[in-house]
Amino acid sequence: ETGVTQTPRHLVMGMTNKKSLKCEQHLGHNAMYWYKQSAKKPLELMFVYNFKEQTENNSVPSRFSPECPNSSHLFLHLHTLQPEDSALYLCASSQDLLYTDTQYFGPGTRLTVL
Amino acid sequence: GQQVMQIPQYQHVQEGEDFTTYCNSSTTLSNIQWYKQRPGGHPVFLIQLVKSGEVKKQKRLTFQFGEAKKNSSLHITATQTTDVGTYFCAARSSGNTGKLIFGQGTTLQVKP
């Protein structure tokens, strides 16, 4: 499946580094999402964007900064992360925010914070 | 806030045995979606249930939505090694158009 792509697929960074995760969807969807998936925890919704506008920030620490320049691209800027931020970061998209809309996930970025 | 509880957390079965995972909510749901995540992979949409009491089938998988729209189940008949993975339910409360809440997932292991 290549509907939603994410780069990089793996990232190792120190706590003082600044890095960015990129997500691109080729499905013509209007809504995009960032999720965090840690071991033995459910998927945690981080941010929701609809038509480039942020509609949800799920109490995410400011060291995570999202950016949505257009409906097809979503970034997650990272700075001064903590080791507990190590996780799989998944991007997803859906047609809109209707309750019947299904979400299409990208392959994820496996992040390790040293 | 809304929570979606999913049980069991893990299930080990012998190939050929049946498997069921359950999803429960304290609030009435608009709909429920099921996703599967293979080891090392990402969640992939399986199916959506919208109507009270709805039952849908996909080959050996049977999905059910409760009459009160507060619970759902996924049943796999005669499991195969290809069924290995984590199954997530996801739902929105009635009237909520934005936030999709995922259950904790049930990880299925199938012994050949």
Coordinates of C-alpha atoms in Angstrom, one line a residue:
Chain A
E1 CA 0.0 0.0 0.0
T2 CA 1.4 3.4 -0.9
G3 CA -1.6 5.6 -0.1
V4 CA 0.1 7.1 2.9
T5 CA 3.9 7.4 3.1
Q6 CA 6.1 8.3 6.0
T7 CA 9.8 9.2 6.2
P8 CA 12.0 8.4 7.7
R9 CA 11.0 4.8 8.7
H10 CA 13.5 4.7 11.5
L11 CA 15.1 7.6 13.5
V12 CA 17.5 7.6 16.4
M13 CA 18.1 11.0 18.0
G14 CA 19.6 12.5 21.1
M15 CA 17.7 14.5 23.6
T16 CA 19.2 17.8 22.3
N17 CA 18.6 17.1 18.6
K18 CA 15.9 18.6 16.4
K19 CA 14.3 16.4 13.7
S20 CA 11.2 16.2 11.7
L21 CA 8.9 13.4 10.6
K22 CA 7.1 13.7 7.3
C23 CA 3.9 12.2 6.1
E24 CA 2.3 12.4 2.7
Q25 CA -1.0 11.0 1.5
H26 CA -1.9 10.4 -2.1
L27 CA -5.6 9.6 -1.5
G28 CA -7.1 13.1 -1.9
H29 CA -8.2 13.1 1.7
N30 CA -8.9 16.2 3.7
A31 CA -8.1 15.1 7.3
M32 CA -4.7 13.9 8.6
Y33 CA -3.7 12.6 12.0
W34 CA -0.6 11.9 14.1
Y35 CA -0.7 8.9 16.5
K36 CA 1.8 7.6 19.0
Q37 CA 2.0 3.9 19.6
S38 CA 4.1 2.7 22.5
A39 CA 4.6 -0.9 23.6
K40 CA 1.7 -2.3 25.5
K41 CA -0.4 0.9 25.1
P42 CA -3.3 1.7 22.9
L43 CA -2.9 4.1 20.0
E44 CA -2.8 7.6 21.3
L45 CA -4.2 10.4 19.1
M46 CA -1.9 13.4 19.1
F47 CA -3.1 15.8 16.5
V48 CA -5.9 16.1 14.0
Y49 CA -5.9 18.4 11.0
N50 CA -8.8 19.0 8.6
F51 CA -8.3 21.2 5.5
K52 CA -4.9 22.2 6.9
E53 CA -6.5 23.5 10.2
Q54 CA -5.7 21.9 13.5
T55 CA -8.9 20.6 15.0
E56 CA -7.5 18.6 17.9
N57 CA -4.4 18.8 20.1
N58 CA -4.7 15.9 22.6
S59 CA -2.7 17.6 25.4
V60 CA 0.6 16.9 23.6
P61 CA 3.8 18.4 25.1
S62 CA 5.2 21.4 23.2
R63 CA 8.3 19.5 22.3
F64 CA 6.1 18.0 19.6
S65 CA 5.1 20.6 17.0
P66 CA 2.9 19.7 14.0
E67 CA 2.7 21.5 10.7
C68 CA 0.3 21.0 7.9
P69 CA 1.1 23.1 4.9
N70 CA -1.6 21.5 2.7
S71 CA -4.1 18.7 2.9
S72 CA -1.6 16.2 1.5
H73 CA 1.4 16.8 3.8
L74 CA 1.8 16.6 7.5
F75 CA 5.0 17.1 9.5
L76 CA 5.9 16.5 13.2
H77 CA 8.8 18.6 14.4
L78 CA 10.7 17.2 17.3
H79 CA 13.0 18.9 19.7
T80 CA 14.4 18.2 23.2
L81 CA 12.6 14.9 23.4
Q82 CA 12.8 12.5 26.3
P83 CA 13.6 8.8 26.2
E84 CA 10.0 8.0 27.1
D85 CA 9.0 9.6 23.7
S86 CA 10.5 6.6 22.0
A87 CA 7.7 4.9 20.1
L88 CA 6.2 4.2 16.7
Y89 CA 4.7 7.4 15.3
L90 CA 1.9 6.8 12.9
C91 CA 0.4 9.2 10.4
A92 CA -3.2 8.5 9.1
S93 CA -5.6 10.2 6.8
S94 CA -9.3 10.1 6.2
Q95 CA -11.7 11.6 3.6
D96 CA -13.1 14.0 6.2
L97 CA -14.0 13.9 9.9
L98 CA -17.4 12.2 9.4
Y99 CA -18.0 9.4 11.9
T100 CA -18.2 6.9 9.1
D101 CA -14.8 7.8 7.6
T102 CA -12.2 5.2 7.9
Q103 CA -8.5 5.9 8.5
Y104 CA -5.7 4.9 6.3
F105 CA -2.4 4.6 8.2
G106 CA 1.1 5.0 6.9
P107 CA 3.9 2.5 7.8
G108 CA 5.1 4.6 10.7
T109 CA 8.4 6.1 11.9
R110 CA 10.1 4.0 14.6
L111 CA 11.7 6.7 16.9
T112 CA 14.4 6.0 19.5
V113 CA 15.4 8.8 21.8
L114 CA 18.8 8.2 23.5
Chain B
G1 CA -13.6 10.9 28.7
Q2 CA -14.8 8.2 26.4
Q3 CA -13.0 4.9 26.8
V4 CA -13.2 1.8 24.7
M5 CA -12.2 -1.4 26.6
Q6 CA -11.0 -4.4 24.7
I7 CA -10.5 -7.9 26.0
P8 CA -8.5 -10.1 26.1
Q9 CA -5.2 -8.3 25.8
Y10 CA -3.5 -11.5 24.5
Q11 CA -4.7 -14.8 23.1
H12 CA -2.7 -17.8 22.2
V13 CA -4.6 -20.5 20.2
Q14 CA -3.7 -23.6 18.3
E15 CA -4.2 -23.3 14.5
G16 CA -7.7 -24.4 13.7
E17 CA -9.2 -23.1 17.0
D18 CA -11.6 -20.2 17.1
F19 CA -10.8 -16.8 18.5
T20 CA -13.0 -13.9 19.8
T21 CA -12.1 -10.4 20.9
Y22 CA -14.6 -8.1 22.6
C23 CA -14.9 -4.3 22.7
N24 CA -17.0 -2.5 25.2
S25 CA -18.0 1.1 25.8
S26 CA -19.9 2.8 28.7
T27 CA -21.4 5.3 26.2
T28 CA -23.5 4.7 23.1
L29 CA -21.4 4.6 19.9
S30 CA -22.1 6.1 16.5
N31 CA -20.2 3.3 14.9
I32 CA -17.4 0.9 15.4
Q33 CA -14.5 0.1 13.2
W34 CA -12.0 -2.8 13.3
Y35 CA -8.4 -2.7 12.3
K36 CA -5.7 -5.3 12.1
Q37 CA -2.0 -4.7 12.7
R38 CA 0.4 -7.4 11.6
P39 CA 3.7 -7.7 13.6
G40 CA 6.0 -4.8 12.5
G41 CA 3.2 -3.3 10.4
H42 CA 0.6 -0.6 10.7
P43 CA -3.1 -0.7 11.4
V44 CA -5.2 -1.7 8.4
F45 CA -8.9 -1.1 8.2
L46 CA -11.0 -4.3 8.2
I47 CA -14.7 -3.3 8.5
Q48 CA -17.2 -0.8 9.9
L49 CA -20.4 -1.4 11.7
V50 CA -23.0 1.3 12.0
K51 CA -26.5 -0.2 12.7
S52 CA -27.7 -1.6 16.0
G53 CA -27.4 -5.5 16.0
E54 CA -25.5 -5.4 12.7
V55 CA -23.5 -8.5 11.7
K56 CA -21.0 -8.6 8.9
K57 CA -18.8 -11.4 7.6
Q58 CA -15.5 -11.5 5.8
K59 CA -14.6 -15.1 5.0
R60 CA -13.7 -16.6 8.4
L61 CA -14.2 -13.3 10.3
T62 CA -17.6 -12.4 11.8
F63 CA -18.1 -8.9 13.2
Q64 CA -21.1 -8.0 15.4
F65 CA -22.4 -4.7 16.8
G66 CA -24.5 -4.9 20.0
E67 CA -28.2 -4.0 20.1
A68 CA -27.5 -1.1 22.4
K69 CA -24.5 0.0 20.3
K70 CA -22.2 -0.2 23.3
N71 CA -20.3 -3.3 22.4
S72 CA -18.9 -5.2 19.5
S73 CA -17.1 -8.5 18.9
L74 CA -14.8 -10.0 16.3
H75 CA -14.9 -13.8 15.9
I76 CA -12.4 -15.8 13.8
T77 CA -13.4 -19.3 12.9
A78 CA -10.6 -21.9 12.5
T79 CA -7.7 -19.6 12.9
Q80 CA -4.7 -19.8 10.5
T81 CA -1.1 -18.5 11.0
T82 CA -1.9 -15.6 8.7
D83 CA -4.4 -14.3 11.4
V84 CA -1.5 -13.4 13.7
G85 CA -1.5 -9.8 14.7
T86 CA -3.2 -7.2 16.9
Y87 CA -6.8 -6.5 16.4
F88 CA -8.1 -3.1 17.4
C89 CA -11.6 -1.8 17.7
A90 CA -12.1 2.0 17.3
A91 CA -15.2 4.1 17.9
R92 CA -16.7 7.5 18.2
S93 CA -19.4 8.4 20.7
S94 CA -22.8 9.4 19.3
G95 CA -22.6 13.0 18.1
N96 CA -18.8 13.0 18.1
T97 CA -17.5 13.6 14.6
G98 CA -13.8 14.0 15.3
K99 CA -12.0 11.9 17.7
L100 CA -11.7 8.1 17.0
I101 CA -10.9 6.2 20.2
F102 CA -9.0 3.0 19.8
G103 CA -9.2 0.0 22.2
Q104 CA -6.0 -1.4 23.7
G105 CA -6.0 -4.2 21.1
T106 CA -6.0 -7.9 21.3
T107 CA -2.8 -9.6 20.2
L108 CA -3.4 -13.0 18.6
Q109 CA -0.7 -15.7 18.4
V110 CA -1.5 -18.8 16.5
K111 CA 0.6 -22.0 17.0
P112 CA 0.9 -24.1 13.9

